[in-house]
Amino acid sequence: MSYPKTPSKSASHKTPHKTPRRPNAAREEVQVFGRLRPLRSSENGPCVRVVGKTDMVLVAPEGSSQYGRKAQQHQHSFQRAFGAGSSQKEVFEEIGLPLVQDLLNTKNGLLFAYGITGSGKTHTMTGEPQDPGILPRCLDVIFNSIQHLQAKKYTFMSNGKNSFEINTEAQAERERRRLYPGRNRRRHEETSVADTVRIPDSIVFDDVDPDSVYGVVVSFVEIFNDYVFDLLEDAKPDKDMRDKGPQSKRMREDTGRHQMYVSDVTEVPVTSTEEAYEQLVKGQKKRRVAHTQLNHESSRSHSIFNIRLIRAPLDEAGKSVLLNADYLRVSQLSLVDLAGSERAVRTQNVGERLREAGNINQSLMVLRTCLECLRDNQNKPPEQQKIVPYRDSKITQLFKNFFEGDGKVRMIICCSSSNSDFDEMLHVMKFAEVTQEVTVARSQAVKFDIPGLAAGRRQINNALEAMADGRAPSSDSLPFSVEVAPAPDSPYTGFATFIDTFEGQTTQFEAGCQYVVRGMDAFKSALIQAMGAMTSNDALARANENLERINQDLVYKVDDRDQKLNHLIQIVKSNSAEEEKRRVRHEQRHEQAMHDAEEERRRARKEEEHRLALLENTVPQTSMPEPMATGMSPMATAMSPRSPQVAGIDSPDKENAFGHGGSGAAPLYTRKRRSDEKWLEHKPEGTLQTDTVLQPKLKKSKTVTIPKKSDMTSKNYGRYMLHHQEEDSIGEVKEQLFKGAMMKTRGGGMSVQFTDVETLQQRRPEQLRSECSPVKPLEPTAPALEADVDVPERCATAFEGRPGMMTPSVAHRVTSGR
Ligand code: ADP
Ligand code: MG
C-alpha cells in the first residue's frame, strides 16, 4: 500500500509557514499541533527536532529513503509544536482547553491524535493516572466549571437515537435506584478510580450560564476493520448464556439535524471525572479482552471517547430544570485516538492481518482523501466542488458533520524522533500539511433566549432559600451589587470617608438583610400556622361531611325500619284478630265437644247402670256357664274393646285364661301362635301398678319407659304393647293395652301396626257389692295373677268384651261360697 502523491514541501528551502489566507469570519482552520515523543535509550536519533514554537525539522538519517538526496531536511509548521520535554498540562491547555470552553458554550469539538504506533497518541490523549492526558483534564475542567450547576444524575437520559429525554428529580432518583438498587452505589461506581492516584486539573471556567442545569454523558466506541463496537455496552449473553462477544453497531443519521451517530450506543450519565474515568478504564479493559479474544492489535483500531454536555434552562423559579426537551442543548467533544498510521509493509503483516491493516490504512486514507477534497473545494465555486467521500469509511462518516461546520476540528500529530521511523514520519508530516490547509465552517454558539425566563433566577432562588433557612444570603449569592453612594460633603475626597461610607452601607445592608430574614421568618411561621389551620379546617370539614353522610344513611335506615315495623304491626294486628276469632271458634267447639262428651258419658253410665241392673236381675237365676267348668275364671276385670280395629284377644295367656272354645270368650280370629316373637312392652313413666288379675303375661318381653331407637329397630322384638292409663268417670284407673305387630318398612325403618286394644278396669269391692251384692268382695291388695293361677279364687266377676261392643257382653260371677 502506498500513499497518494502529494506535493511535498522541501525543507531545504525553508518552507514558508502556512499559505496566507484571506481572513474569513465564517470559516476557521483545522488547527494542527505537533508533539514529539522523547527518544528512548534504545532508539537512534533524533531525526526530528522542534524548532521554535511552531516548527519541526526532519533530517533524513543514514539508511532512510531520503538520505543522500538533495532535500535531506524537511521543515513543517504547526499551530504549535511541542517538544519532547513538553508537559501534559501544557499540551492540554493549548489544545484541549479551548475545546472544553467551546463545549461549555454549546459548541462541538473534535480532536484527532494521528501518528505511527508508539509515537505517543494514547499518552497524549489519555495519559496515565499520575500524568493524565487531554481527556481526563477535559473532564476535570468540565466538572470544575459545572459542579454547582449540575442536574441530578439521570435527569438527562439518552434514548439511543441521538437525543435526550428529561426526567424530573423523582424520576431521576427512581432511575438511579433501578440501575443501582444496592446501597453501595458510589463505591461500585468509583472503586478502581478511587484507588488510583490522579492529580486533577484545577482550571475552572466561570462564564458558564448559571441559569441552566448541566448533565454529562460519556460513550466509548471503537472502529475496527470498519465496524463500530460499543466499548461500554454490558455483555449480552446469547440464549445458551455464552458471551456473544463484541457486537458491531450501526451508524445512522439524525433525521432532524442530519447528524451522524452510533445507533443505540451506551451513553453513561456521569457527575464527576472519577465516574467518567471509570468508564474509560472499563472500555479500555473491554477493548483489551476483545483484542485478545480476536487476536487483534489495539494499534489497528480507532478509539473514540465522546463527552456530551447537556444543558437545559432552569424554570421561572430558578429551582428546577425546565421540563421541555425543545430547550435542551447538547454539545459534544469527541477525542479520537486513531490507529497507527504506519504502512502495512512496515509491520510485515500477512494474510488476514494484512487485510485488516489495509482496512485501517484504508480508513486513514479516506480521512486524508476527505481532507484533501475539502481543501480543494473551499477555493472553488459550488458547482465545481467535488463530493467529499465521507461514506467510504466509518471514521469519516461519523465525523462528517464536524467537517461541515458542526464544530471545531483539531489534530495533534504525534511524532517519533527515532531514525527508524523517519520515512513514516515524512508521510505523517504530509498528512498534517493537508489537514491544516482545510477550513471548516465556524460553529455558532446556540442562543438561549427563552421568553419569560429572567436572568439571575438561580441566584435569586438561592438567596431566597438561604433566607428561608434563616441564613443571611452572602452578597455574592445575590444577583445585584451594593451601590456605595459617596458622602455628600466629601465625594471621593478621602479613602477613609469612602471606607466609612462603605461600612455604613454594609451595616445598613446587613440590618436590611436581618430585617428581611426576620420578616421571612415571621412570614414562614405565619404561613405554617395558616397551612396548619387550613389543614385542620379541611380535616374537620371532611370529618363533618363524613358524619353528615353517616347521619343521612342512618336516617334512611331508620325510615326504612319504621316502614317495615308498621307493616309488621299491621300484619300482627290482622293476625291477632284472626287468632282471636279462631280462639273463640275453638273454645266454642271445645265446649261443644265437652258437652257432647259429658252427654255421652251420662248416656253410657245410664246404659251401664241399666245393664248392670239387668245383670243383677239375671245372675241369681243363671247357672255357671261352660267356661267356668272348663277352668274359666270368674273375673273382677271387665274387658271392653272399644276400637273396631281390635282383632280380639291375641294372647296365649288369655287363651289360657279364657280356655278354648268358651261360649262367650271365643276369639274372633284364629290366632296364630307367635311364641318365637318377643314383646317390647312400653310402660310410660308414671304408669301405676294396677294389679289387675288379667294383666297379660308376656314371655320374652322387655319393659321400657321410653322405647329407644335401638329397641324399635331391633330384630329381637316382633310385638309391641303400650300401656295407657286414665281415670274413668267414677275415679277408677282404667288401663288400656294397645298391642301391635312390629313390621319392617320398605325404607328400612320399623312400623307398628296396632292390632288390638285391651282395656283393664278395676272396681272397688264396695262398688261391686253395691252392684252385685251376692258376690264376695275381692281382696283389695290381691296380687296380679299368672294365667295359670287360680283366678276364680280371686275374682268375683268376669266380664268378657267383644269388638264393637261398648259394654261387656257376658258377665261371669263367682259361685257362692267363694
Ligand atoms: P501510541 O498510542 O501512539 O501507540 P503510546 O502513547 O502508547 O503510543 O506511547 C508509547 C510509549 O511511549 C508509552 O510507554 C508512553 O508512555 C511513551 N510516551 C509517548 N509519548 C510520550 C511523552 N510525550 N513523554 C513521555 N513518554 C511518552
Ligand atoms: Mg495507542
Coordinates of N, CA and C in Angstrom, one line a residue, residues 114-238:
Y114 N -3.0 11.7 15.7 CA -2.6 11.0 14.5 C -1.1 10.7 14.6
G115 N -0.7 9.5 14.2 CA 0.8 9.2 14.2 C 1.0 7.7 14.2
I116 N 2.2 7.4 14.0 CA 2.5 5.9 13.9 C 2.4 5.3 15.3
T117 N 2.3 4.0 15.3 CA 2.2 3.3 16.6 C 3.5 3.6 17.5
G118 N 3.2 3.9 18.7 CA 4.3 4.2 19.7 C 4.8 5.6 19.6
S119 N 4.0 6.5 18.9 CA 4.5 7.8 18.8 C 4.0 8.7 19.9
G120 N 3.0 8.1 20.8 CA 2.5 8.9 21.9 C 1.1 9.4 21.8
K121 N 0.3 8.8 20.9 CA -1.1 9.2 20.7 C -1.9 9.0 22.0
T122 N -1.8 7.7 22.5 CA -2.6 7.4 23.7 C -2.0 8.1 24.9
H123 N -0.7 8.3 24.9 CA -0.1 9.1 26.1 C -0.7 10.5 26.1
T124 N -0.8 11.1 24.9 CA -1.2 12.5 24.8 C -2.7 12.5 25.1
M125 N -3.5 11.6 24.6 CA -4.9 11.7 24.7 C -5.4 11.3 26.1
T126 N -4.9 10.1 26.6 CA -5.4 9.6 27.9 C -4.3 9.8 29.0
G127 N -3.1 9.4 28.6 CA -2.0 9.5 29.6 C -2.2 8.5 30.7
E128 N -1.5 8.7 31.8 CA -1.6 7.7 32.9 C -2.2 8.5 34.1
P129 N -2.8 7.7 35.1 CA -3.4 8.4 36.2 C -2.5 9.4 36.9
Q130 N -1.3 9.1 37.0 CA -0.4 10.0 37.7 C 0.1 11.1 36.7
D131 N -0.1 11.0 35.4 CA 0.3 12.0 34.5 C -0.8 12.1 33.4
P132 N -2.0 12.6 33.8 CA -3.2 12.5 32.9 C -3.0 13.3 31.6
G133 N -3.6 12.7 30.6 CA -3.6 13.4 29.3 C -4.7 14.4 29.1
I134 N -5.0 14.6 27.8 CA -6.0 15.6 27.5 C -7.4 15.2 28.0
L135 N -7.8 14.0 27.8 CA -9.1 13.5 28.1 C -9.5 13.7 29.6
P136 N -8.7 13.2 30.5 CA -9.1 13.4 32.0 C -9.1 14.9 32.4
R137 N -8.2 15.6 31.8 CA -8.1 17.0 32.1 C -9.4 17.8 31.6
C138 N -9.8 17.4 30.4 CA -11.0 18.0 29.9 C -12.2 17.7 30.8
L139 N -12.3 16.5 31.3 CA -13.3 16.1 32.3 C -13.2 16.9 33.5
D140 N -11.9 17.1 34.0 CA -11.7 17.9 35.2 C -12.3 19.3 35.1
V141 N -11.9 19.9 34.0 CA -12.3 21.3 33.8 C -13.8 21.4 33.6
I142 N -14.4 20.5 32.9 CA -15.9 20.5 32.7 C -16.6 20.4 34.1
F143 N -16.2 19.4 34.9 CA -16.8 19.2 36.2 C -16.5 20.4 37.1
N144 N -15.3 20.9 37.0 CA -14.9 22.1 37.9 C -15.9 23.2 37.6
S145 N -16.2 23.4 36.3 CA -17.0 24.5 35.9 C -18.5 24.4 36.1
I146 N -19.0 23.2 36.0 CA -20.4 23.0 36.2 C -20.8 22.4 37.5
Q147 N -19.8 22.2 38.3 CA -20.0 21.5 39.6 C -21.3 21.8 40.3
H148 N -21.5 23.2 40.6 CA -22.7 23.6 41.3 C -23.9 23.8 40.5
L149 N -23.8 23.5 39.2 CA -24.9 23.7 38.3 C -25.4 22.4 37.7
Q150 N -24.9 21.3 38.2 CA -25.2 20.0 37.7 C -26.6 19.6 38.0
A151 N -27.3 19.0 37.1 CA -28.6 18.4 37.4 C -28.3 17.1 38.1
K152 N -29.4 16.6 38.8 CA -29.3 15.3 39.4 C -29.0 14.3 38.4
K153 N -28.1 13.3 38.8 CA -27.8 12.3 37.8 C -29.0 11.6 37.3
Y154 N -29.0 11.2 36.0 CA -30.1 10.5 35.3 C -31.3 11.5 35.0
T155 N -31.0 12.8 35.2 CA -32.0 13.8 34.7 C -32.1 13.7 33.2
F156 N -31.0 13.6 32.6 CA -31.0 13.6 31.1 C -30.6 12.1 30.7
M157 N -31.6 11.5 30.0 CA -31.4 10.1 29.6 C -31.4 10.0 28.1
S158 N -30.3 9.4 27.6 CA -30.2 9.2 26.2 C -31.3 8.2 25.7
N159 N -31.9 8.4 24.6 CA -32.8 7.4 24.1 C -32.2 6.6 23.0
G160 N -30.9 6.6 22.8 CA -30.2 5.8 21.9 C -30.4 6.3 20.4
K161 N -31.1 7.4 20.3 CA -31.3 7.9 18.9 C -30.8 9.4 18.8
N162 N -29.7 9.6 19.5 CA -29.0 10.9 19.4 C -29.8 12.1 20.0
S163 N -30.8 11.7 20.9 CA -31.4 12.8 21.6 C -31.7 12.3 23.0
F164 N -32.2 13.3 23.8 CA -32.3 13.0 25.3 C -33.7 13.3 25.8
E165 N -34.0 12.6 26.8 CA -35.3 12.9 27.5 C -35.0 13.5 28.9
I166 N -35.9 14.4 29.4 CA -35.7 15.0 30.7 C -36.5 14.3 31.7
N167 N -35.8 13.9 32.8 CA -36.5 13.3 33.9 C -36.7 14.4 35.0
T168 N -37.8 14.3 35.8 CA -37.9 15.1 36.9 C -37.0 14.5 38.0
E169 N -36.8 15.3 39.1 CA -35.9 14.8 40.2 C -36.3 13.4 40.7
A170 N -37.6 13.3 40.8 CA -38.1 12.0 41.4 C -37.9 10.9 40.4
Q171 N -38.1 11.2 39.1 CA -37.9 10.1 38.1 C -36.4 9.8 38.0
A172 N -35.5 10.8 38.1 CA -34.1 10.6 38.1 C -33.7 9.7 39.3
E173 N -34.3 9.9 40.4 CA -34.0 9.1 41.6 C -34.4 7.7 41.4
R174 N -35.7 7.5 40.8 CA -36.2 6.2 40.6 C -35.2 5.4 39.6
E175 N -34.7 6.1 38.6 CA -33.8 5.5 37.6 C -32.5 5.1 38.3
R176 N -32.1 5.9 39.2 CA -30.8 5.6 39.9 C -31.0 4.3 40.7
R177 N -32.2 4.2 41.4 CA -32.4 3.1 42.2 C -32.6 1.8 41.3
R178 N -33.2 2.0 40.2 CA -33.4 0.9 39.3 C -32.0 0.4 38.8
L179 N -31.1 1.3 38.5 CA -29.8 0.8 38.0 C -28.9 0.4 39.1
Y180 N -29.0 1.0 40.2 CA -28.1 0.6 41.3 C -29.0 0.4 42.6
P181 N -29.6 -0.7 42.7 CA -30.5 -1.0 43.8 C -29.8 -1.0 45.1
G182 N -28.5 -1.4 45.1 CA -27.8 -1.6 46.4 C -27.4 -0.2 47.0
R183 N -27.0 -0.3 48.3 CA -26.7 0.9 49.0 C -25.3 1.4 48.6
N184 N -24.4 0.5 48.2 CA -23.0 0.9 48.0 C -22.8 1.4 46.5
R185 N -23.7 2.1 46.0 CA -23.7 2.6 44.7 C -22.4 3.4 44.4
R186 N -22.1 4.3 45.2 CA -20.9 5.1 44.9 C -19.7 4.3 44.9
R187 N -19.6 3.4 45.9 CA -18.4 2.6 45.9 C -18.3 1.8 44.6
H188 N -19.4 1.2 44.2 CA -19.5 0.4 43.0 C -18.9 1.3 41.8
E189 N -19.3 2.5 41.7 CA -19.0 3.3 40.6 C -17.6 3.8 40.6
E190 N -17.1 4.0 41.8 CA -15.8 4.7 41.9 C -14.6 3.8 42.4
T191 N -14.9 2.5 42.5 CA -13.9 1.7 43.1 C -12.5 1.8 42.6
S192 N -12.3 1.4 41.3 CA -11.0 1.4 40.8 C -10.4 2.7 40.7
V193 N -11.2 3.7 40.3 CA -10.6 5.1 40.1 C -10.2 5.7 41.4
A194 N -11.1 5.4 42.4 CA -10.8 6.0 43.8 C -9.5 5.5 44.3
D195 N -9.1 4.2 43.8 CA -7.9 3.6 44.3 C -6.7 4.2 43.6
T196 N -6.9 4.8 42.5 CA -5.7 5.3 41.7 C -5.4 6.7 42.2
V197 N -4.2 7.1 42.1 CA -3.8 8.4 42.4 C -3.8 9.3 41.2
R198 N -4.6 10.3 41.2 CA -4.7 11.1 40.0 C -4.7 12.6 40.4
I199 N -3.9 13.4 39.8 CA -3.8 14.8 40.1 C -4.8 15.5 39.2
P200 N -5.9 16.0 39.8 CA -6.9 16.6 38.9 C -6.4 18.0 38.4
D201 N -6.9 18.4 37.3 CA -6.6 19.7 36.8 C -7.6 20.7 37.5
S202 N -7.0 21.9 37.9 CA -7.8 22.8 38.7 C -8.5 23.9 37.9
I203 N -8.3 23.9 36.6 CA -8.8 25.1 35.9 C -10.4 25.1 35.9
V204 N -10.9 26.3 36.1 CA -12.4 26.4 36.1 C -12.8 27.5 35.1
F205 N -13.8 27.3 34.4 CA -14.4 28.3 33.6 C -15.6 28.9 34.4
D206 N -15.5 30.2 34.6 CA -16.6 30.7 35.4 C -17.6 31.5 34.6
D207 N -17.5 31.4 33.3 CA -18.5 32.1 32.5 C -19.6 31.2 32.0
V208 N -19.8 30.1 32.8 CA -20.9 29.2 32.4 C -22.2 29.8 32.9
D209 N -23.2 29.6 32.0 CA -24.5 30.2 32.3 C -25.1 29.6 33.6
P210 N -25.3 30.5 34.6 CA -25.8 29.9 35.9 C -27.3 29.6 35.9
D211 N -28.0 30.1 34.9 CA -29.4 29.9 34.8 C -29.8 28.6 34.1
S212 N -28.8 27.8 33.9 CA -29.0 26.5 33.2 C -28.6 25.4 34.2
V213 N -29.1 24.2 33.9 CA -28.5 23.0 34.6 C -27.8 22.1 33.6
Y214 N -26.8 21.4 34.0 CA -26.0 20.6 33.1 C -25.9 19.2 33.5
G215 N -25.8 18.4 32.5 CA -25.6 16.9 32.7 C -24.5 16.5 31.7
V216 N -23.8 15.4 32.1 CA -22.7 14.9 31.2 C -23.0 13.4 31.0
V217 N -22.8 13.0 29.8 CA -22.9 11.6 29.5 C -21.6 11.2 28.6
V218 N -21.1 10.0 28.8 CA -20.0 9.6 28.0 C -20.3 8.3 27.3
S219 N -19.6 8.2 26.1 CA -19.7 7.0 25.4 C -18.3 6.7 24.9
F220 N -18.1 5.4 24.6 CA -16.7 5.0 24.2 C -16.9 3.9 23.1
V221 N -16.5 4.2 21.9 CA -16.6 3.3 20.8 C -15.3 3.0 20.1
E222 N -15.3 1.9 19.4 CA -14.0 1.6 18.7 C -14.4 1.2 17.3
I223 N -13.6 1.7 16.3 CA -13.9 1.3 14.9 C -12.7 0.4 14.5
F224 N -13.1 -0.8 14.3 CA -12.1 -1.8 13.9 C -12.5 -2.5 12.7
N225 N -11.6 -2.5 11.7 CA -11.9 -3.2 10.4 C -13.2 -2.6 9.8
D226 N -13.4 -1.4 10.0 CA -14.6 -0.7 9.5 C -15.9 -1.1 10.2
Y227 N -15.8 -1.7 11.4 CA -17.0 -2.0 12.2 C -17.0 -1.1 13.4
V228 N -18.1 -0.7 13.9 CA -18.2 0.1 15.1 C -18.6 -0.8 16.3
F229 N -17.8 -0.8 17.4 CA -18.2 -1.6 18.6 C -18.3 -0.6 19.8
D230 N -19.3 -1.0 20.6 CA -19.6 -0.2 21.8 C -18.8 -0.7 22.9
L231 N -17.9 0.1 23.4 CA -17.0 -0.4 24.5 C -17.6 -0.3 25.9
L232 N -18.7 0.4 26.0 CA -19.3 0.5 27.3 C -20.6 -0.4 27.5
E233 N -20.9 -1.1 26.4 CA -22.1 -2.0 26.5 C -21.8 -3.2 27.3
D234 N -22.7 -3.5 28.2 CA -22.5 -4.7 29.0 C -22.7 -5.9 28.2
A235 N -21.9 -6.9 28.5 CA -22.0 -8.2 27.6 C -23.4 -8.8 27.7
K236 N -23.9 -9.1 26.5 CA -25.3 -9.7 26.5 C -25.0 -11.2 26.1
P237 N -25.3 -12.1 27.0 CA -25.1 -13.5 26.7 C -26.2 -14.0 25.7
D238 N -25.8 -14.9 24.8 CA -26.8 -15.5 23.9 C -27.8 -16.4 24.6

